[in-house]
mmCIF file of N, CA, C and O in Angstrom:
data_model
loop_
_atom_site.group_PDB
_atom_site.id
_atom_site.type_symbol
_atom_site.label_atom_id
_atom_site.label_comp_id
_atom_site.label_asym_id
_atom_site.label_seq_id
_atom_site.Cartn_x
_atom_site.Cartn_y
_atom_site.Cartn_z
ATOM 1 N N UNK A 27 -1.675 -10.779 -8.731
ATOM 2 C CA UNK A 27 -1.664 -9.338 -8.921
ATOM 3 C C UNK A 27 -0.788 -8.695 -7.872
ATOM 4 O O UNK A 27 -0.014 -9.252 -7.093
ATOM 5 N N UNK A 28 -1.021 -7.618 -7.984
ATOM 6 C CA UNK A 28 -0.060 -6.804 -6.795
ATOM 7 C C UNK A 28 0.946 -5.711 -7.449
ATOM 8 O O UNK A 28 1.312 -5.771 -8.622
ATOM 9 N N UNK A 29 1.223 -5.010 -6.811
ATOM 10 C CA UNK A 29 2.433 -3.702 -7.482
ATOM 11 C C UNK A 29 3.598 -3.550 -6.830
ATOM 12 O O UNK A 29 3.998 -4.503 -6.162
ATOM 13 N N UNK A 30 4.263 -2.511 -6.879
ATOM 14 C CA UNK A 30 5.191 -2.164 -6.200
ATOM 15 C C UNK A 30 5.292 -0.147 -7.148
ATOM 16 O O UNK A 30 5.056 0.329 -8.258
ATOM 17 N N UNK A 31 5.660 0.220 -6.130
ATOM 18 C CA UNK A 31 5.990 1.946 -5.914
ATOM 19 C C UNK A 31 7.735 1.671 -6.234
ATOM 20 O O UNK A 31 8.316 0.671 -5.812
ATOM 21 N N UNK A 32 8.235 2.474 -6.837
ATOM 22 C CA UNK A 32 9.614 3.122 -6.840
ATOM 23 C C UNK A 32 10.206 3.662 -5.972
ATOM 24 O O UNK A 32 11.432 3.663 -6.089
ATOM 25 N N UNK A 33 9.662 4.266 -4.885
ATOM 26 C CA UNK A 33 9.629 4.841 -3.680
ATOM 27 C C UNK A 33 9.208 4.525 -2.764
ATOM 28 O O UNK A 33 8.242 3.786 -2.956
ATOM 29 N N UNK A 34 9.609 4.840 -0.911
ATOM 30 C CA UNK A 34 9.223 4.447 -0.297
ATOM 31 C C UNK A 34 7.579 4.652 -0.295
ATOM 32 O O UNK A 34 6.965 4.843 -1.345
ATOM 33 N N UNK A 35 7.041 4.602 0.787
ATOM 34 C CA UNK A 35 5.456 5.155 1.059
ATOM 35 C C UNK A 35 4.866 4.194 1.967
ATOM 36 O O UNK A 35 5.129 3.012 2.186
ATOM 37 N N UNK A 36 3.774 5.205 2.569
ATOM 38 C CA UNK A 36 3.046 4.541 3.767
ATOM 39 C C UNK A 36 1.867 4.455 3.136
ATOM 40 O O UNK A 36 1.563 5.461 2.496
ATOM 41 N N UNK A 37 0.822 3.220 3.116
ATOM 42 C CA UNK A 37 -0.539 2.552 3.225
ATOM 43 C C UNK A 37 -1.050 3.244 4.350
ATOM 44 O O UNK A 37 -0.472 3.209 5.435
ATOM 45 N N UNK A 38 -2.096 3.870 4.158
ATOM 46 C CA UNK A 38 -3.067 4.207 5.451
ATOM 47 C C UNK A 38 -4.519 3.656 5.361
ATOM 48 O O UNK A 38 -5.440 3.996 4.618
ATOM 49 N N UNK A 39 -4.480 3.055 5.975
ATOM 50 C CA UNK A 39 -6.088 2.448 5.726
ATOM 51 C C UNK A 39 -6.933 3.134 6.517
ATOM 52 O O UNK A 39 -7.002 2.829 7.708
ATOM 53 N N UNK A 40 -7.726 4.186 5.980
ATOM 54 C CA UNK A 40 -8.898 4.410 6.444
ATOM 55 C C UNK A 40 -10.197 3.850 7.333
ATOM 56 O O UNK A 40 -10.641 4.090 8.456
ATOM 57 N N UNK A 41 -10.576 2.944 6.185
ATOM 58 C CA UNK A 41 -12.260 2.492 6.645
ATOM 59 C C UNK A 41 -11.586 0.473 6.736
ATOM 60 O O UNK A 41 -10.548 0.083 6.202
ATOM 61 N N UNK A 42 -12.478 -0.336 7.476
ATOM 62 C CA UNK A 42 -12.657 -1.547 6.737
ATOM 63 C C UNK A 42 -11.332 -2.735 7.787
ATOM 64 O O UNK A 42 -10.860 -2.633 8.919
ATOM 65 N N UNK A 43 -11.179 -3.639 6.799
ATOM 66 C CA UNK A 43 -10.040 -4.420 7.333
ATOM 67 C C UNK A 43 -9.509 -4.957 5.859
ATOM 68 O O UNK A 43 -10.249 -5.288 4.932
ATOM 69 N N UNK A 44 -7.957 -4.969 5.849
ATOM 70 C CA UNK A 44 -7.262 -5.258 4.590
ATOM 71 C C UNK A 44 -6.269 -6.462 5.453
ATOM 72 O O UNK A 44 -6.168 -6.791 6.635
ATOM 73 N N UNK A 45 -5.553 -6.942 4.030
ATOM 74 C CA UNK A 45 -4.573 -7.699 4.448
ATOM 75 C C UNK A 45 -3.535 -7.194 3.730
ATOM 76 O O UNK A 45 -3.909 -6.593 2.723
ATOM 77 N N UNK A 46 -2.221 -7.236 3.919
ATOM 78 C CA UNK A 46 -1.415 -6.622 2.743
ATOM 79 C C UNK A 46 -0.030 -8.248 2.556
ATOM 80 O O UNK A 46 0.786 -8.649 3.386
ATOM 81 N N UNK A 47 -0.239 -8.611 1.556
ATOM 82 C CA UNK A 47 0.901 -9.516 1.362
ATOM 83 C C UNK A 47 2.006 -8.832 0.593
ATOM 84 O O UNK A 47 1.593 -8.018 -0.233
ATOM 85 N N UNK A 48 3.647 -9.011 0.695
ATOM 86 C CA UNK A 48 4.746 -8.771 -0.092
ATOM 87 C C UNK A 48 5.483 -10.112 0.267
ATOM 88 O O UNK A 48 5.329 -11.100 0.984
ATOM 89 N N UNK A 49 6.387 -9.573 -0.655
ATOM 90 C CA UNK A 49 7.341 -10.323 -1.313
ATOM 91 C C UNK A 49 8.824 -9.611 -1.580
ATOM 92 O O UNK A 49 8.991 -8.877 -2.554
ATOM 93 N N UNK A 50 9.864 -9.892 -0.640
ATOM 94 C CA UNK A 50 11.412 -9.268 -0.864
ATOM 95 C C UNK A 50 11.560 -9.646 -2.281
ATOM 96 O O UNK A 50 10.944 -10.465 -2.963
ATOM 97 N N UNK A 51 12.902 -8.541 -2.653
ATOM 98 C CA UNK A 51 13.355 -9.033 -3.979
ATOM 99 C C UNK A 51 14.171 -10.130 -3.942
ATOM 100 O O UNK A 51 14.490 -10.797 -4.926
ATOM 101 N N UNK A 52 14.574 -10.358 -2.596
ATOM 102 C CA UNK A 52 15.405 -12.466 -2.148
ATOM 103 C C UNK A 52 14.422 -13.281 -1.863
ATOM 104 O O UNK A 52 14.705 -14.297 -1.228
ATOM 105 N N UNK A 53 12.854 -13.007 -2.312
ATOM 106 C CA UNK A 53 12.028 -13.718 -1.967
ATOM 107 C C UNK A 53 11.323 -14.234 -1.176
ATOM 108 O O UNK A 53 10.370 -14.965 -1.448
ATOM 109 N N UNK A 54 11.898 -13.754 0.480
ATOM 110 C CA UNK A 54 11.118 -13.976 1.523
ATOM 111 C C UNK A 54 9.730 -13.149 1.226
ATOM 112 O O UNK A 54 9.648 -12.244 0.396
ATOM 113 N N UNK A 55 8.435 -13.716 2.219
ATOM 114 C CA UNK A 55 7.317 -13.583 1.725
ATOM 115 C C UNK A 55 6.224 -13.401 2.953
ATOM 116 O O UNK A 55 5.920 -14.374 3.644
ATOM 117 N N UNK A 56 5.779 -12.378 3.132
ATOM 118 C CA UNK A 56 5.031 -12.037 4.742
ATOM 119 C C UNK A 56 3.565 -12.101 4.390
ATOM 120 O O UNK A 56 3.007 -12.903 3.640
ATOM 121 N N UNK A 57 3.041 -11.084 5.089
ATOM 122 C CA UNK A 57 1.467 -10.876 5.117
ATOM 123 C C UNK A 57 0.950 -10.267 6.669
ATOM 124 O O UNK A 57 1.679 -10.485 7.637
ATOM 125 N N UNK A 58 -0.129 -9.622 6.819
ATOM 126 C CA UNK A 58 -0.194 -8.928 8.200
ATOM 127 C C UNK A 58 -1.548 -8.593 7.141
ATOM 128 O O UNK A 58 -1.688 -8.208 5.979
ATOM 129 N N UNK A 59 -2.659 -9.084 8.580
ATOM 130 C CA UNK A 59 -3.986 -8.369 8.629
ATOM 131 C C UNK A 59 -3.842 -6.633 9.731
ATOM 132 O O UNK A 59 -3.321 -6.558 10.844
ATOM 133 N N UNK A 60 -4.494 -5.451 8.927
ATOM 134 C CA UNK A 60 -4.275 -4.829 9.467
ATOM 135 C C UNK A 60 -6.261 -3.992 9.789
ATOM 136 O O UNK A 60 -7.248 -3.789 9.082
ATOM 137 N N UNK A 61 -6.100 -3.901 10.408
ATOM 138 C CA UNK A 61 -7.500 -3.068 11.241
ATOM 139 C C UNK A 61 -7.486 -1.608 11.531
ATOM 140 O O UNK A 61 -6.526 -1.119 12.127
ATOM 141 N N UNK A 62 -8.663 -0.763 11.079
ATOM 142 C CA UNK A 62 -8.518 0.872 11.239
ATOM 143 C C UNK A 62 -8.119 0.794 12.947
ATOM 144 O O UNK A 62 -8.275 -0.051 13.828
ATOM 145 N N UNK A 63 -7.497 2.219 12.867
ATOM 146 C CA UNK A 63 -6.727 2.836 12.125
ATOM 147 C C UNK A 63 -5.733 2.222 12.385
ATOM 148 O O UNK A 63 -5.436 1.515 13.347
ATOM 149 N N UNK A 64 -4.887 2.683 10.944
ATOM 150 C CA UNK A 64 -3.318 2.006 10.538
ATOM 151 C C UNK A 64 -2.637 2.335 9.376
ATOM 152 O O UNK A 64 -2.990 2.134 8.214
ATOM 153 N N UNK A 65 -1.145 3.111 9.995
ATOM 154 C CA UNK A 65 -0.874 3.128 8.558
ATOM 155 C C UNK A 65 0.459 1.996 8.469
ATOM 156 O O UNK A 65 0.787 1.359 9.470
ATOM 157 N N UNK A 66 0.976 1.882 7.508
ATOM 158 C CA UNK A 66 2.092 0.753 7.180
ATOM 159 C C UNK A 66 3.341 1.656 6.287
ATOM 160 O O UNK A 66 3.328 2.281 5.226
ATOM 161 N N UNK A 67 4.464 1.338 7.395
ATOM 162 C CA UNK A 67 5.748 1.824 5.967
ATOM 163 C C UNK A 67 5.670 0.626 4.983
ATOM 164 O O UNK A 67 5.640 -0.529 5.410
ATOM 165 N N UNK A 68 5.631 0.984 3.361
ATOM 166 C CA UNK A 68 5.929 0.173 2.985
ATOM 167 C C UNK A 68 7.198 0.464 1.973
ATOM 168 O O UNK A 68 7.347 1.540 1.395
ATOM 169 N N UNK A 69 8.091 -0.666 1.849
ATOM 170 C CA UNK A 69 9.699 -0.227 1.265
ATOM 171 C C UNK A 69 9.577 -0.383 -0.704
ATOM 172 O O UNK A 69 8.848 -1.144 -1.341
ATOM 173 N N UNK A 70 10.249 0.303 -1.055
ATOM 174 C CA UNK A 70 10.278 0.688 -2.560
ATOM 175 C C UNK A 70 10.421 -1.076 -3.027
ATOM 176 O O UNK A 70 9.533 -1.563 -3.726
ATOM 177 N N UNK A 71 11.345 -1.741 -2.668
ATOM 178 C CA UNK A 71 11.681 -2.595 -3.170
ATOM 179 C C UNK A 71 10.476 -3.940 -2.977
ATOM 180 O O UNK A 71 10.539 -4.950 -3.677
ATOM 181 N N UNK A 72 9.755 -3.798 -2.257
ATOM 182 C CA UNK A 72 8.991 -4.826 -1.805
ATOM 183 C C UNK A 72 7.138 -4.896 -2.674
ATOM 184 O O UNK A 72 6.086 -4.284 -2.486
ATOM 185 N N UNK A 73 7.537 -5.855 -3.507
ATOM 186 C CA UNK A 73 5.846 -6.214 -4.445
ATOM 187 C C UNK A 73 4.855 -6.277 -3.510
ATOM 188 O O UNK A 73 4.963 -7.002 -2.521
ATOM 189 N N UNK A 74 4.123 -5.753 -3.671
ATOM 190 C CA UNK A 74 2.881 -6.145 -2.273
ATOM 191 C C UNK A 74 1.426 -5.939 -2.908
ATOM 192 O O UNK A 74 1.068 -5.173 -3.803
ATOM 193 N N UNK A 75 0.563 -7.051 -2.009
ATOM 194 C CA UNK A 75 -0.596 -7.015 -2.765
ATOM 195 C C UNK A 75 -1.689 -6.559 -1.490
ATOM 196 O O UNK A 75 -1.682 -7.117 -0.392
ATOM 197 N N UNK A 76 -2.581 -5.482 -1.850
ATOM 198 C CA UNK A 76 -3.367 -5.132 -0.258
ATOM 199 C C UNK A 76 -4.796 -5.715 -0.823
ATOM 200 O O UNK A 76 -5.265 -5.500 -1.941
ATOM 201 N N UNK A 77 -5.322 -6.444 0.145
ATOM 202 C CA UNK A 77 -6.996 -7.219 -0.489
ATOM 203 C C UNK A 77 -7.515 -6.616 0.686
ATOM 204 O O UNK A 77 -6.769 -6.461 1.653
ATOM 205 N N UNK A 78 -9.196 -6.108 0.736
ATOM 206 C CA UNK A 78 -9.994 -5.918 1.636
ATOM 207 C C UNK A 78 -10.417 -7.164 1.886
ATOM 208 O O UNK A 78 -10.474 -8.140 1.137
ATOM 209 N N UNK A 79 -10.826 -6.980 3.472
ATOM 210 C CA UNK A 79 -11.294 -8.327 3.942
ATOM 211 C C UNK A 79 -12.440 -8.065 4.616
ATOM 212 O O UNK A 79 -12.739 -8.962 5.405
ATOM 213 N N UNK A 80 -13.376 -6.908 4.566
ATOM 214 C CA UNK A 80 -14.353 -6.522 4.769
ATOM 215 C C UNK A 80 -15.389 -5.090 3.662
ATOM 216 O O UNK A 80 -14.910 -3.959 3.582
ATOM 217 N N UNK A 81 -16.523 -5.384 3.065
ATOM 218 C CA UNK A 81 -16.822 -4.256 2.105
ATOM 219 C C UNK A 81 -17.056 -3.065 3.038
ATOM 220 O O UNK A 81 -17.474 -2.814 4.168
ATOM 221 N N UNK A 82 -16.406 -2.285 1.614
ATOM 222 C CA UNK A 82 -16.518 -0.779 2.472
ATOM 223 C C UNK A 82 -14.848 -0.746 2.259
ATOM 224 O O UNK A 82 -14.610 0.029 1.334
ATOM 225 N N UNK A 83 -13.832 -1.226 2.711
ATOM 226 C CA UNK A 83 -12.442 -1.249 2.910
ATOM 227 C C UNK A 83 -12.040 0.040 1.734
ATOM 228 O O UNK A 83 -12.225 0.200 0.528
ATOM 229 N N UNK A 84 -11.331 0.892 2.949
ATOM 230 C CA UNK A 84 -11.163 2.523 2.009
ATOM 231 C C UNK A 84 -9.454 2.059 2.222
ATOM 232 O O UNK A 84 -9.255 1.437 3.265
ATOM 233 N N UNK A 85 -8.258 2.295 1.362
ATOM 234 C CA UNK A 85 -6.896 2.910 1.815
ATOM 235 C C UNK A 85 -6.481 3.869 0.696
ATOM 236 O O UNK A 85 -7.098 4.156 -0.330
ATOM 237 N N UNK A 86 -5.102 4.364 1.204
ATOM 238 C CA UNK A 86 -4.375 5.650 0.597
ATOM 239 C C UNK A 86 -2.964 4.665 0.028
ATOM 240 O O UNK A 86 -2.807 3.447 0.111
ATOM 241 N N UNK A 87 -2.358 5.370 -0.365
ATOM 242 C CA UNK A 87 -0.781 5.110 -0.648
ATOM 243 C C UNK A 87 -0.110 6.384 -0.747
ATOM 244 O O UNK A 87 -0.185 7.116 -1.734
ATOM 245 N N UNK A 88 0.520 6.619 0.260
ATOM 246 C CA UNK A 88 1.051 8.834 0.711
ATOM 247 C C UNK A 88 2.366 8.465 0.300
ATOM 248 O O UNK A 88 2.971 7.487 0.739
ATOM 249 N N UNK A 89 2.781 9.238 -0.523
ATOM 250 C CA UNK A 89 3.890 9.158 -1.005
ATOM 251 C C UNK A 89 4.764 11.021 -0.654
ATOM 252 O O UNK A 89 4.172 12.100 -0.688
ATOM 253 N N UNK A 90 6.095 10.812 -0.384
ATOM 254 C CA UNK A 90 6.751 12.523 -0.778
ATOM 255 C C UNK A 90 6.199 12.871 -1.748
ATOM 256 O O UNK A 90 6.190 12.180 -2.767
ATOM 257 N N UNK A 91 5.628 13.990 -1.655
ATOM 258 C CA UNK A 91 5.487 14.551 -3.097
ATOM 259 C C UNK A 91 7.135 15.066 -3.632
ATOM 260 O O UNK A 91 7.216 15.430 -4.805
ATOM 261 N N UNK A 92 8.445 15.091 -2.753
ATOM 262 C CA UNK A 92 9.466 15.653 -3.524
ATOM 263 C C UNK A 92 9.803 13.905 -4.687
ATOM 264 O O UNK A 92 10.017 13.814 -5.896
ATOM 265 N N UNK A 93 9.735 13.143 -3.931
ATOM 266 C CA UNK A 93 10.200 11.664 -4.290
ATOM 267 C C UNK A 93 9.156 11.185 -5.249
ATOM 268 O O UNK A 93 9.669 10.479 -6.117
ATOM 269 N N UNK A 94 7.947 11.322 -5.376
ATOM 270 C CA UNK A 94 6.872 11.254 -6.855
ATOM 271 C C UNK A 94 7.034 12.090 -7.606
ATOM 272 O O UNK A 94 6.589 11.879 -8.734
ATOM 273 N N UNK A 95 7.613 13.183 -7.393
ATOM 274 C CA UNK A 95 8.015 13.881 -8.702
ATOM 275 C C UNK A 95 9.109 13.716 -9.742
ATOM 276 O O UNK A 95 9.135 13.935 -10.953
ATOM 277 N N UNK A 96 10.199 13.161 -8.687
ATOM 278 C CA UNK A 96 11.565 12.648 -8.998
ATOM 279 C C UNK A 96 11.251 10.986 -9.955
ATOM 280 O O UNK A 96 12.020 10.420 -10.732
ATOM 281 N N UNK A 97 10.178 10.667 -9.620
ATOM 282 C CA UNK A 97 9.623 8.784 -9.971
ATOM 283 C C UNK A 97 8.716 9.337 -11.102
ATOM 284 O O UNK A 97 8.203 8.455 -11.790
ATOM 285 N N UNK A 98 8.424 10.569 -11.424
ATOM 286 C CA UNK A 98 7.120 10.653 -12.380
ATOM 287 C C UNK A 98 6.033 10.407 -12.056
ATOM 288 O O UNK A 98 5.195 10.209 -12.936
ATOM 289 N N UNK A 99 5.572 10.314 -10.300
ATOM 290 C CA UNK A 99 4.163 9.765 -9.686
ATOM 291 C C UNK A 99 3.550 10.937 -9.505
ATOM 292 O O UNK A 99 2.572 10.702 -8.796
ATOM 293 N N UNK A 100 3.604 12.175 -9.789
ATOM 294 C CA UNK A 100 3.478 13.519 -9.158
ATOM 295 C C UNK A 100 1.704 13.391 -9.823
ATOM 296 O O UNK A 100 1.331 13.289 -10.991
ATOM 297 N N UNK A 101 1.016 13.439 -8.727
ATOM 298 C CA UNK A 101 -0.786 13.814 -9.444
ATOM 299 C C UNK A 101 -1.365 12.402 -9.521
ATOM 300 O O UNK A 101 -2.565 12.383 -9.795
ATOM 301 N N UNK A 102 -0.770 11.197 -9.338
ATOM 302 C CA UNK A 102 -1.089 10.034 -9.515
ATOM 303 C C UNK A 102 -2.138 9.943 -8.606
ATOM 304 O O UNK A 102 -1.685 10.317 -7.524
ATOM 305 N N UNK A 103 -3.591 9.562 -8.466
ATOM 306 C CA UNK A 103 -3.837 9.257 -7.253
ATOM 307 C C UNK A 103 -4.382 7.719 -7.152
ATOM 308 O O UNK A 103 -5.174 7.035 -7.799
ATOM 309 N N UNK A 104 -3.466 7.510 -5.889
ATOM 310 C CA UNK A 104 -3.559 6.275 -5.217
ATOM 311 C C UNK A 104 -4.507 5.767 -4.425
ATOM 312 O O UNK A 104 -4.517 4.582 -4.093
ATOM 313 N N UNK A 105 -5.648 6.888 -3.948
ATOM 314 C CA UNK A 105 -7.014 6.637 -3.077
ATOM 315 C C UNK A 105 -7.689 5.909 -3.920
ATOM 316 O O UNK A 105 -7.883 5.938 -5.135
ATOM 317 N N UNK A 106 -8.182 4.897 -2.581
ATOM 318 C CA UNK A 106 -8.951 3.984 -3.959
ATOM 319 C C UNK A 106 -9.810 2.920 -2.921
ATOM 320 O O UNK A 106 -9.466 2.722 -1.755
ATOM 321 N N UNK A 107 -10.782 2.389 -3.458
ATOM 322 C CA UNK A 107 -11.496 1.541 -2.353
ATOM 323 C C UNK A 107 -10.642 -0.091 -2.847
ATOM 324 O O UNK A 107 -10.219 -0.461 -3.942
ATOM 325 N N UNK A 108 -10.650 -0.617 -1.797
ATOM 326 C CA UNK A 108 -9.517 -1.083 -1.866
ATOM 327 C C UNK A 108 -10.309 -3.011 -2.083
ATOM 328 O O UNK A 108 -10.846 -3.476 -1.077
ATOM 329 N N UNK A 109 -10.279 -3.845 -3.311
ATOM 330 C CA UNK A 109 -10.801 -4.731 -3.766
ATOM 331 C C UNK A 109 -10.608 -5.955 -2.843
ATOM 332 O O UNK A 109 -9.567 -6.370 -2.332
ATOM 333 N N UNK A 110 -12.177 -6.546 -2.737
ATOM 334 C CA UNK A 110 -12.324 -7.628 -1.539
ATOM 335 C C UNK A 110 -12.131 -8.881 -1.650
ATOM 336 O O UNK A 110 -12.962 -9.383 -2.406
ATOM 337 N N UNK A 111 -11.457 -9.552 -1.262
ATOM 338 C CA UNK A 111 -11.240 -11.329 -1.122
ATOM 339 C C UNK A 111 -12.053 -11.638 -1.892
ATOM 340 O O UNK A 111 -12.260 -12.829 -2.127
#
């Protein structure tokens, strides 16, 4: 599983502990456990998958609202409790 945004945007993790894995479009392939508070740039081009690694795990995905409107994301909301290992 996992997505990717059209646009840039920052992950803010609220509550909990997540991990976030991506994947370049040349295929290199990371991962980073991240711990409140934290937010993460994450790049348009990059698939990424965020798993909680503790219940409870809250994050965001903040996007421009000029740049979600331009993508058709405008009202989308991305808050979401964020699904555990």
């Amino acid at each position: 599983k996992g997505h990717a945004h059209h646009i840039d945007h920052v992950h803010n993790l609220v509550r909990g502990q997540a991990r976030i894995d991506w994947t370049t479009p040349e295929g290199k392939a990371g991962s980073v456990d991240l711990l409140v508070p934290c937010k993460v740039l994450i790049k348009k081009e990059n698939h990424h998958t965020i798993t909680a690694l503790v219940d409870g795990t809250y994050g965001e995905c903040w996007f421009s609202e000029a740049e979600a409107e331009k993508q058709g994301l405008a009202g989308i909301d991305y808050t979401n409790e964020v699904p555990n290992v």
